[in-house]
Amino acid sequence: MISVTEHASLIGLNTFGIKAGARYLVQLDEEKDVQEFLSSPLARHQPLLILGSGSNILFINDFNGVIVHPRIRGIEVESSVSGHEVIIKAAAGEPWDDFVGYCVKRDFGGLENLSLIPGSVGACPVQNIGAYGVEVSGAIEKVEGVDLQTGRKQIFSSKKCMFGYRDSVFKHEWKDRLLIMSVTFRLTRNHVFSTRYAELERELDNFAETSPDTIRQAVIAIRRRKLPDPSDLGNAGSFFKNPIVSKDKAASLLRTFPTMPRFDAADGQVKLSAAWLIEKSGWKARKLGNAGTYKKQPLILVNHGNASGAEILELAKQISRTVMNRFAIPLETEVRIV
Ligand code: FAD
Ligand code: EPU
């Protein structure tokens, strides 16, 4: 049965720890709850927002509409297609890192670099989560969901998801329309590891062998050192995307900043480091009221306690403005602002 809370607090449902409220919060615990929700008047109430664990969302106001929060659990190993691969399906409400742990424990490879990313399985395809040289799109076989406008089931092959760097169709035409119910992955038994990320390569020197388990341990160690734990310091990970610029633009910046970090991107373009641009713009470890940039990583905006969403957004705007003035590069937000 669906559970509906009127005037719900969202403080435990966003990792920034913003004190926002929702007019209606609808929790779905079982697959059949979706049909019950669709036949209730709440399904026609607007606006509507789909919320996972709120680790990539900034609420700047109370949400005067319906928040749908899928908590459906379940993991199914569907088949072992060949001796080399495993097809595995996880429900939207599974906590992402528990699912990664489940796969690694069984020596299913492909997701280990994505260890310790907060959030739910249902959200992983939305921005095509990525870390330490891997994007989840590389392991996704299909995404299944329900179209909240028609009530029809929809299946998206990986190709139909239109994955890009922190991007997919679920952020555009299907945003708040497709309720993702499950994600199916194609994982490996004969592993091909991705260990070219310099920091990961160094960390792996501490282990005698390379396996999904040691990569997971190495990634967890790096992340625990570098990233703030939202239960101590509210945040939503990287606030902006790393900007992708033309080769000419990168070359012109390199003449002034020869050590500027840069990475090859698709179509001959160059990915720059937003953290570096922000640091060079003088914003590292700064505070603006109760909001600030994290002392070790200025791309992460933090809530020093009691910050409002508007305060965090004001800080983000000031940072973007400074980066624009200094480098003529627009920063695009990764975090969804609601
Ligand atoms: P939410 O924040 O609740 O939602 C995110 C978006 O997905 C929203 O648009 C929402 O509407 C949509 N959505 C959520 N669930 C569903 C569903 N079932 N159906 C349809 N739409 C849905 N991200 C990375 O990519 N790499 C990282 O390394 C990384 N590190 C992080 C570190 C920290 C400390 C934190 C706090 C965040 C980090 N993130 C990272 C961001 C975040 O973990 C991911 O974006 C995650 O996938 C968000 O999951 P969520 O369940 O919290 O989604
Ligand atoms: N840097 C600085 N100053 C700093 C920190 C970093 O100049 O204080 C520069 C360094 O040159 C460093 C570079 O920034 O080499 C990159 O830093 P880092 O390795 O921390 O990665 P990132 O580019 O800032 C991205 C993702 C993270 C992901 C890590 C690891 C984006 C927007 N962010 O961060 O994802 O965990 O790489 O792969 O692509 C997220 O999306 O929320 C997220 C945390």
Tab-separated table of C-alpha atoms and ligand atoms in Angstrom:
chain	number	residue	atom	x	y	z
A	1	MET	CA	0.000	0.000	0.000
A	2	ILE	CA	1.289	3.491	-0.798
A	3	SER	CA	2.094	5.704	2.128
A	4	VAL	CA	1.220	9.387	1.771
A	5	THR	CA	2.497	12.106	4.103
A	6	GLU	CA	1.111	15.605	3.819
A	7	HIS	CA	3.460	18.498	4.632
A	8	ALA	CA	6.416	16.118	4.890
A	9	SER	CA	9.869	17.162	5.995
A	10	LEU	CA	12.602	16.430	3.463
A	11	ILE	CA	15.526	16.982	5.826
A	12	GLY	CA	16.366	13.262	5.940
A	13	LEU	CA	15.796	12.920	2.207
A	14	ASN	CA	18.523	15.238	0.918
A	15	THR	CA	22.229	14.899	1.683
A	16	PHE	CA	22.699	18.682	1.785
A	17	GLY	CA	20.553	18.491	4.928
A	18	ILE	CA	18.343	21.364	3.775
A	19	LYS	CA	15.212	21.978	5.821
A	20	ALA	CA	12.649	21.861	3.035
A	21	GLY	CA	9.159	20.435	3.008
A	22	ALA	CA	6.904	18.731	0.473
A	23	ARG	CA	3.146	19.232	0.103
A	24	TYR	CA	2.777	15.445	-0.424
A	25	LEU	CA	5.377	12.694	-0.071
A	26	VAL	CA	4.324	9.376	-1.593
A	27	GLN	CA	6.435	6.340	-0.697
A	28	LEU	CA	6.205	3.292	-2.929
A	29	ASP	CA	7.402	0.057	-1.291
A	30	GLU	CA	6.246	-2.556	-3.787
A	31	GLU	CA	5.912	-2.714	-7.534
A	32	LYS	CA	2.111	-2.851	-7.330
A	33	ASP	CA	2.095	0.454	-5.395
A	34	VAL	CA	2.800	2.266	-8.662
A	35	GLN	CA	-0.595	1.297	-10.099
A	36	GLU	CA	-2.279	2.298	-6.834
A	37	PHE	CA	-0.532	5.671	-7.033
A	38	LEU	CA	-1.519	6.103	-10.691
A	39	SER	CA	-5.175	5.525	-9.911
A	40	SER	CA	-5.164	8.032	-7.024
A	41	PRO	CA	-5.951	11.741	-7.556
A	42	LEU	CA	-2.408	12.547	-6.421
A	43	ALA	CA	-1.062	11.241	-9.734
A	44	ARG	CA	-2.754	14.175	-11.505
A	45	HIS	CA	-1.476	16.755	-9.038
A	46	GLN	CA	1.290	18.989	-10.408
A	47	PRO	CA	4.179	19.581	-10.034
A	48	LEU	CA	5.565	16.087	-9.495
A	49	LEU	CA	9.127	15.153	-8.609
A	50	ILE	CA	10.772	11.731	-8.424
A	51	LEU	CA	13.187	11.497	-5.507
A	52	GLY	CA	15.758	8.796	-4.777
A	53	SER	CA	18.031	9.401	-1.787
A	54	GLY	CA	18.435	13.096	-2.516
A	55	SER	CA	22.217	12.957	-2.941
A	56	ASN	CA	22.207	15.037	-6.125
A	57	ILE	CA	19.463	17.540	-5.316
A	58	LEU	CA	19.358	21.015	-3.807
A	59	PHE	CA	15.988	22.207	-2.515
A	60	ILE	CA	15.823	25.986	-2.577
A	61	ASN	CA	12.147	26.145	-1.630
A	62	ASP	CA	9.488	23.913	-0.163
A	63	PHE	CA	8.111	21.689	-2.903
A	64	ASN	CA	4.448	22.536	-3.426
A	65	GLY	CA	3.504	19.331	-5.198
A	66	VAL	CA	3.865	15.548	-5.061
A	67	ILE	CA	7.184	13.849	-4.402
A	68	VAL	CA	7.270	10.200	-5.465
A	69	HIS	CA	9.864	8.226	-3.541
A	70	PRO	CA	10.390	4.643	-4.761
A	71	ARG	CA	11.782	2.318	-2.062
A	72	ILE	CA	11.220	-0.941	-3.938
A	73	ARG	CA	13.942	-3.495	-3.109
A	74	GLY	CA	15.197	-6.683	-4.708
A	75	ILE	CA	18.152	-8.134	-6.602
A	76	GLU	CA	17.836	-10.978	-9.114
A	77	VAL	CA	20.662	-12.748	-10.867
A	78	GLU	CA	18.792	-13.321	-14.127
A	79	SER	CA	21.109	-15.569	-16.030
A	80	SER	CA	24.671	-16.372	-16.637
A	81	VAL	CA	24.655	-15.671	-20.370
A	82	SER	CA	27.963	-17.350	-20.888
A	83	GLY	CA	30.687	-18.407	-18.527
A	84	HIS	CA	32.059	-14.874	-18.889
A	85	GLU	CA	29.071	-12.680	-18.115
A	86	VAL	CA	26.268	-12.260	-15.609
A	87	ILE	CA	22.968	-10.472	-16.127
A	88	ILE	CA	21.697	-8.999	-12.886
A	89	LYS	CA	18.676	-6.825	-12.174
A	90	ALA	CA	18.275	-4.520	-9.188
A	91	ALA	CA	15.177	-2.631	-8.068
A	92	ALA	CA	15.203	1.177	-7.958
A	93	GLY	CA	15.146	1.449	-4.173
A	94	GLU	CA	18.267	-0.646	-3.564
A	95	PRO	CA	21.006	1.536	-2.050
A	96	TRP	CA	23.628	1.840	-4.793
A	97	ASP	CA	26.666	0.965	-2.727
A	98	ASP	CA	25.004	-2.074	-1.093
A	99	PHE	CA	24.323	-3.338	-4.603
A	100	VAL	CA	27.951	-2.760	-5.655
A	101	GLY	CA	29.038	-4.642	-2.508
A	102	TYR	CA	26.671	-7.516	-3.381
A	103	CYS	CA	28.217	-7.821	-6.873
A	104	VAL	CA	31.824	-7.552	-5.689
A	105	LYS	CA	31.249	-10.203	-3.014
A	106	ARG	CA	30.202	-12.636	-5.754
A	107	ASP	CA	33.138	-11.581	-7.938
A	108	PHE	CA	30.857	-10.002	-10.574
A	109	GLY	CA	32.982	-7.288	-12.197
A	110	GLY	CA	32.181	-3.930	-13.759
A	111	LEU	CA	30.856	-1.733	-10.949
A	112	GLU	CA	33.752	-1.843	-8.440
A	113	ASN	CA	35.172	1.560	-9.506
A	114	LEU	CA	31.781	3.063	-8.620
A	115	SER	CA	32.003	1.968	-4.978
A	116	LEU	CA	30.749	4.257	-2.215
A	117	ILE	CA	28.813	6.618	-4.496
A	118	PRO	CA	25.740	7.610	-2.473
A	119	GLY	CA	22.233	7.172	-3.856
A	120	SER	CA	19.853	4.577	-5.166
A	121	VAL	CA	20.046	2.109	-8.050
A	122	GLY	CA	17.092	3.882	-9.716
A	123	ALA	CA	19.063	7.120	-9.983
A	124	CYS	CA	22.291	5.615	-11.334
A	125	PRO	CA	21.337	5.908	-15.030
A	126	VAL	CA	19.833	9.393	-14.635
A	127	GLN	CA	23.139	11.235	-14.634
A	128	ASN	CA	25.148	8.165	-15.698
A	129	ILE	CA	27.164	8.086	-12.482
A	130	GLY	CA	30.898	7.919	-12.939
A	131	ALA	CA	34.112	7.753	-10.960
A	132	TYR	CA	37.708	6.578	-11.224
A	133	GLY	CA	37.641	6.002	-14.958
A	134	VAL	CA	34.286	4.187	-15.212
A	135	GLU	CA	30.752	5.292	-16.071
A	136	VAL	CA	27.794	3.094	-15.155
A	137	SER	CA	26.549	3.236	-18.781
A	138	GLY	CA	29.281	0.735	-19.669
A	139	ALA	CA	27.564	-1.929	-17.547
A	140	ILE	CA	23.887	-1.121	-18.158
A	141	GLU	CA	21.920	-3.601	-20.247
A	142	LYS	CA	18.492	-1.975	-19.854
A	143	VAL	CA	16.431	0.371	-17.720
A	144	GLU	CA	12.783	-0.429	-16.977
A	145	GLY	CA	10.202	1.994	-15.726
A	146	VAL	CA	6.635	3.216	-15.811
A	147	ASP	CA	5.538	6.259	-17.792
A	148	LEU	CA	3.687	8.279	-15.154
A	149	GLN	CA	1.660	10.054	-17.867
A	150	THR	CA	0.238	6.949	-19.538
A	151	GLY	CA	0.795	4.232	-16.922
A	152	ARG	CA	2.603	2.146	-19.554
A	153	LYS	CA	5.712	0.112	-18.914
A	154	GLN	CA	8.779	1.317	-20.834
A	155	ILE	CA	12.020	-0.491	-21.540
A	156	PHE	CA	15.151	1.442	-22.509
A	157	SER	CA	18.058	-0.390	-24.072
A	158	SER	CA	21.401	1.160	-23.221
A	159	LYS	CA	21.437	2.859	-26.639
A	160	LYS	CA	17.995	4.404	-26.081
A	161	CYS	CA	19.244	5.903	-22.789
A	162	MET	CA	21.500	8.279	-24.822
A	163	PHE	CA	24.175	8.246	-22.159
A	164	GLY	CA	26.796	10.992	-22.079
A	165	TYR	CA	29.079	12.518	-19.463
A	166	ARG	CA	26.690	12.994	-16.490
A	167	ASP	CA	23.800	12.838	-18.942
A	168	SER	CA	20.949	10.647	-20.272
A	169	VAL	CA	17.392	10.945	-21.641
A	170	PHE	CA	16.160	10.643	-18.062
A	171	LYS	CA	17.398	14.190	-17.383
A	172	HIS	CA	15.565	15.565	-20.402
A	173	GLU	CA	12.391	14.368	-22.136
A	174	TRP	CA	11.733	11.673	-19.498
A	175	LYS	CA	12.530	13.807	-16.448
A	176	ASP	CA	9.881	13.254	-13.717
A	177	ARG	CA	7.917	11.264	-16.302
A	178	LEU	CA	9.618	7.860	-16.316
A	179	LEU	CA	9.626	6.306	-12.881
A	180	ILE	CA	12.627	4.005	-13.122
A	181	MET	CA	11.667	0.721	-11.457
A	182	SER	CA	14.768	-1.377	-12.081
A	183	VAL	CA	18.128	-1.395	-13.810
A	184	THR	CA	19.633	-4.505	-15.421
A	185	PHE	CA	23.407	-4.817	-15.661
A	186	ARG	CA	25.734	-7.007	-17.714
A	187	LEU	CA	28.695	-7.842	-15.471
A	188	THR	CA	31.827	-9.869	-16.003
A	189	ARG	CA	33.365	-13.002	-14.599
A	190	ASN	CA	36.463	-12.723	-16.798
A	191	HIS	CA	37.333	-9.244	-15.696
A	192	VAL	CA	38.721	-6.346	-17.676
A	193	PHE	CA	39.727	-3.788	-15.061
A	194	SER	CA	39.869	-0.046	-15.438
A	195	THR	CA	42.827	1.082	-13.336
A	196	ARG	CA	44.267	3.915	-15.408
A	197	TYR	CA	43.047	6.663	-13.093
A	198	ALA	CA	46.383	7.748	-11.587
A	199	GLU	CA	45.198	7.934	-7.977
A	200	LEU	CA	43.586	4.492	-8.176
A	201	GLU	CA	46.674	2.999	-9.760
A	202	ARG	CA	48.778	4.310	-6.851
A	203	GLU	CA	46.323	3.050	-4.238
A	204	LEU	CA	46.318	-0.416	-5.802
A	205	ASP	CA	50.052	-0.673	-5.100
A	206	ASN	CA	48.945	-1.477	-1.531
A	207	PHE	CA	47.362	-4.740	-2.710
A	208	ALA	CA	49.017	-7.921	-3.934
A	209	GLU	CA	46.464	-8.503	-6.701
A	210	THR	CA	43.888	-6.628	-8.757
A	211	SER	CA	40.330	-7.911	-8.380
A	212	PRO	CA	36.855	-6.379	-8.049
A	213	ASP	CA	37.358	-6.678	-4.290
A	214	THR	CA	40.727	-4.867	-4.129
A	215	ILE	CA	39.541	-2.146	-6.530
A	216	ARG	CA	36.503	-1.638	-4.314
A	217	GLN	CA	38.721	-1.383	-1.228
A	218	ALA	CA	41.086	1.047	-2.978
A	219	VAL	CA	38.262	3.281	-4.237
A	220	ILE	CA	36.651	3.321	-0.787
A	221	ALA	CA	39.977	4.309	0.795
A	222	ILE	CA	40.481	7.182	-1.687
A	223	ARG	CA	36.910	8.424	-1.332
A	224	ARG	CA	37.024	8.298	2.505
A	225	ARG	CA	40.170	10.458	2.421
A	226	LYS	CA	38.931	12.968	-0.131
A	227	LEU	CA	35.192	13.418	0.124
A	228	PRO	CA	33.084	14.785	2.959
A	229	ASP	CA	30.647	12.309	4.509
A	230	PRO	CA	27.175	13.882	4.194
A	231	SER	CA	26.301	12.673	7.692
A	232	ASP	CA	29.051	14.984	9.042
A	233	LEU	CA	28.900	17.801	6.479
A	234	GLY	CA	25.933	18.242	4.156
A	235	ASN	CA	26.854	18.095	0.447
A	236	ALA	CA	25.835	16.531	-2.859
A	237	GLY	CA	29.244	15.636	-4.286
A	238	SER	CA	30.509	17.719	-7.217
A	239	PHE	CA	28.224	20.706	-7.566
A	240	PHE	CA	29.229	21.481	-11.165
A	241	LYS	CA	30.236	19.287	-14.092
A	242	ASN	CA	33.786	19.425	-15.389
A	243	PRO	CA	33.541	21.770	-18.411
A	244	ILE	CA	34.322	20.468	-21.894
A	245	VAL	CA	35.945	23.053	-24.167
A	246	SER	CA	37.365	23.186	-27.683
A	247	LYS	CA	40.971	22.248	-28.346
A	248	ASP	CA	41.725	25.905	-29.228
A	249	LYS	CA	40.267	27.215	-25.999
A	250	ALA	CA	42.329	24.685	-24.003
A	251	ALA	CA	45.490	25.568	-25.953
A	252	SER	CA	45.001	29.264	-25.279
A	253	LEU	CA	44.574	28.631	-21.518
A	254	LEU	CA	47.626	26.364	-21.490
A	255	ARG	CA	49.801	29.213	-22.759
A	256	THR	CA	49.011	31.098	-19.531
A	257	PHE	CA	48.689	28.052	-17.210
A	258	PRO	CA	51.032	25.354	-18.563
A	259	THR	CA	50.281	22.974	-15.650
A	260	MET	CA	46.504	23.220	-15.946
A	261	PRO	CA	44.972	19.717	-15.582
A	262	ARG	CA	43.149	18.579	-18.721
A	263	PHE	CA	41.812	15.319	-20.121
A	264	ASP	CA	40.851	14.166	-23.602
A	265	ALA	CA	37.116	14.237	-24.254
A	266	ALA	CA	34.990	13.052	-27.199
A	267	ASP	CA	35.336	14.615	-30.670
A	268	GLY	CA	38.780	16.109	-30.046
A	269	GLN	CA	37.470	18.317	-27.240
A	270	VAL	CA	39.161	18.778	-23.878
A	271	LYS	CA	37.712	18.246	-20.388
A	272	LEU	CA	38.984	20.736	-17.817
A	273	SER	CA	38.892	20.428	-14.055
A	274	ALA	CA	36.151	22.537	-12.487
A	275	ALA	CA	37.895	22.096	-9.101
A	276	TRP	CA	41.054	23.667	-10.530
A	277	LEU	CA	39.165	26.558	-12.177
A	278	ILE	CA	37.345	27.236	-8.899
A	279	GLU	CA	40.531	27.064	-6.835
A	280	LYS	CA	42.323	29.411	-9.260
A	281	SER	CA	39.379	31.801	-8.953
A	282	GLY	CA	40.076	32.053	-5.223
A	283	TRP	CA	37.164	30.001	-3.931
A	284	LYS	CA	38.885	27.089	-2.189
A	285	ALA	CA	37.880	26.551	1.476
A	286	ARG	CA	35.791	29.746	1.518
A	287	LYS	CA	32.537	30.425	3.326
A	288	LEU	CA	29.537	32.535	2.430
A	289	GLY	CA	27.217	32.581	5.431
A	290	ASN	CA	26.521	28.954	6.308
A	291	ALA	CA	27.506	27.656	2.882
A	292	GLY	CA	31.056	26.979	1.760
A	293	THR	CA	33.428	25.117	-0.504
A	294	TYR	CA	34.963	21.953	0.954
A	295	LYS	CA	38.497	22.486	2.233
A	296	LYS	CA	40.000	19.625	0.210
A	297	GLN	CA	37.860	19.935	-2.938
A	298	PRO	CA	36.283	23.263	-3.916
A	299	LEU	CA	33.981	21.602	-6.467
A	300	ILE	CA	32.020	20.267	-3.494
A	301	LEU	CA	29.751	22.858	-1.895
A	302	VAL	CA	28.928	22.160	1.730
A	303	ASN	CA	26.359	23.083	4.339
A	304	HIS	CA	28.238	24.171	7.458
A	305	GLY	CA	25.008	23.836	9.434
A	306	ASN	CA	21.602	25.442	8.940
A	307	ALA	CA	22.372	26.750	5.462
A	308	SER	CA	19.283	27.294	3.371
A	309	GLY	CA	19.123	26.028	-0.192
A	310	ALA	CA	19.088	29.649	-1.348
A	311	GLU	CA	22.383	30.313	0.488
A	312	ILE	CA	24.061	27.350	-1.251
A	313	LEU	CA	22.686	28.531	-4.587
A	314	GLU	CA	23.971	32.074	-3.991
A	315	LEU	CA	27.458	30.672	-3.335
A	316	ALA	CA	27.230	28.599	-6.540
A	317	LYS	CA	26.230	31.703	-8.518
A	318	GLN	CA	29.118	33.736	-7.141
A	319	ILE	CA	31.574	30.946	-7.975
A	320	SER	CA	30.255	30.621	-11.549
A	321	ARG	CA	30.460	34.379	-12.011
A	322	THR	CA	34.100	34.511	-10.862
A	323	VAL	CA	35.096	31.553	-13.061
A	324	MET	CA	33.321	33.172	-16.012
A	325	ASN	CA	35.085	36.516	-15.456
A	326	ARG	CA	38.500	34.941	-15.063
A	327	PHE	CA	38.419	32.132	-17.642
A	328	ALA	CA	35.368	32.861	-19.839
A	329	ILE	CA	34.126	29.345	-19.133
A	330	PRO	CA	30.506	28.725	-18.093
A	331	LEU	CA	30.046	26.130	-15.342
A	332	GLU	CA	27.047	23.848	-15.686
A	333	THR	CA	25.509	22.516	-12.479
A	334	GLU	CA	25.544	18.770	-11.945
A	335	VAL	CA	23.277	18.945	-8.886
A	336	ARG	CA	19.577	19.285	-9.663
A	337	ILE	CA	18.137	22.511	-8.271
A	338	VAL	CA	14.498	22.281	-7.201
B	1	FAD	P1	18.435	11.853	-6.207
B	1	FAD	O1	19.420	12.865	-5.783
B	1	FAD	O2	17.269	11.610	-5.318
B	1	FAD	O3	17.910	12.209	-7.663
B	1	FAD	C1	18.797	12.546	-8.688
B	1	FAD	C2	18.012	12.645	-9.995
B	1	FAD	O4	17.533	11.359	-10.372
B	1	FAD	C3	16.762	13.519	-9.888
B	1	FAD	O5	16.576	14.185	-11.114
B	1	FAD	C4	15.629	12.519	-9.659
B	1	FAD	O6	14.379	12.995	-10.122
B	1	FAD	C5	16.121	11.342	-10.480
B	1	FAD	N1	15.687	10.032	-9.958
B	1	FAD	C6	16.057	9.454	-8.784
B	1	FAD	N2	15.482	8.222	-8.683
B	1	FAD	C7	14.748	8.038	-9.802
B	1	FAD	C8	13.913	6.982	-10.285
B	1	FAD	N3	13.721	5.840	-9.615
B	1	FAD	N4	13.281	7.164	-11.489
B	1	FAD	C9	13.464	8.288	-12.204
B	1	FAD	N5	14.225	9.313	-11.802
B	1	FAD	C10	14.869	9.188	-10.623
B	1	FAD	N6	27.892	11.085	-8.562
B	1	FAD	C11	28.732	10.541	-9.492
B	1	FAD	O7	28.338	10.363	-10.660
B	1	FAD	N7	30.001	10.195	-9.165
B	1	FAD	C12	30.499	10.356	-7.928
B	1	FAD	O8	31.652	10.029	-7.676
B	1	FAD	C13	29.648	10.919	-6.937
B	1	FAD	N8	30.103	11.132	-5.682
B	1	FAD	C14	29.286	11.676	-4.744
B	1	FAD	C15	29.797	11.861	-3.457
B	1	FAD	C16	28.988	12.395	-2.472
B	1	FAD	C17	29.560	12.585	-1.078
B	1	FAD	C18	27.648	12.751	-2.755
B	1	FAD	C19	26.749	13.287	-1.679
B	1	FAD	C20	27.152	12.588	-4.040
B	1	FAD	C21	27.962	12.050	-5.056
B	1	FAD	N9	27.510	11.851	-6.369
B	1	FAD	C22	28.329	11.282	-7.305
B	1	FAD	C23	26.125	12.264	-6.751
B	1	FAD	C24	25.036	11.208	-6.402
B	1	FAD	O9	25.554	10.239	-5.535
B	1	FAD	C25	24.506	10.523	-7.659
B	1	FAD	O10	24.007	11.458	-8.572
B	1	FAD	C26	23.377	9.514	-7.331
B	1	FAD	O11	23.112	8.712	-8.450
B	1	FAD	C27	22.091	10.177	-6.878
B	1	FAD	O12	21.231	9.155	-6.409
B	1	FAD	P2	19.952	9.506	-5.529
B	1	FAD	O13	19.155	8.259	-5.341
B	1	FAD	O14	20.352	10.210	-4.301
B	1	FAD	O15	19.166	10.473	-6.521
B	2	EPU	N1	41.959	19.832	-8.083
B	2	EPU	C1	42.358	21.111	-7.753
B	2	EPU	N2	42.136	21.527	-6.475
B	2	EPU	C2	41.554	20.742	-5.541
B	2	EPU	C3	41.141	19.434	-5.893
B	2	EPU	C4	41.356	19.007	-7.183
B	2	EPU	O1	42.894	21.843	-8.569
B	2	EPU	O2	41.409	21.190	-4.417
B	2	EPU	C5	42.216	19.367	-9.452
B	2	EPU	C6	43.411	18.426	-9.490
B	2	EPU	O3	44.175	18.755	-10.624
B	2	EPU	C7	42.798	17.066	-9.714
B	2	EPU	C8	41.532	17.407	-10.502
B	2	EPU	O4	41.108	18.645	-9.946
B	2	EPU	O5	43.627	16.208	-10.426
B	2	EPU	C9	40.438	16.378	-10.411
B	2	EPU	O6	40.045	16.210	-9.049
B	2	EPU	P1	39.334	14.871	-8.562
B	2	EPU	O7	40.166	13.698	-8.855
B	2	EPU	O8	38.876	15.094	-7.162
B	2	EPU	O9	38.086	14.719	-9.522
B	2	EPU	P2	36.992	15.766	-10.023
B	2	EPU	O10	37.214	15.969	-11.484
B	2	EPU	O11	36.931	16.974	-9.188
B	2	EPU	C10	35.313	13.926	-10.757
B	2	EPU	C11	33.851	13.671	-10.602
B	2	EPU	C12	33.597	13.025	-9.245
B	2	EPU	C13	34.342	11.707	-9.184
B	2	EPU	C14	35.834	11.999	-9.340
B	2	EPU	C15	36.650	10.730	-9.384
B	2	EPU	C16	32.680	15.316	-11.920
B	2	EPU	C17	31.879	16.555	-11.919
B	2	EPU	N3	33.114	14.904	-10.733
B	2	EPU	O12	35.674	14.912	-9.796
B	2	EPU	O13	32.206	12.751	-9.156
B	2	EPU	O14	34.123	11.063	-7.948
B	2	EPU	O15	36.037	12.714	-10.583
B	2	EPU	O16	36.480	10.088	-10.610
B	2	EPU	O17	32.912	14.736	-12.974
B	2	EPU	C18	30.148	13.720	-8.478
B	2	EPU	O18	29.790	13.622	-9.659
B	2	EPU	O19	29.375	14.157	-7.590
B	2	EPU	C19	31.485	13.313	-8.101
B	2	EPU	C20	31.961	13.425	-6.859
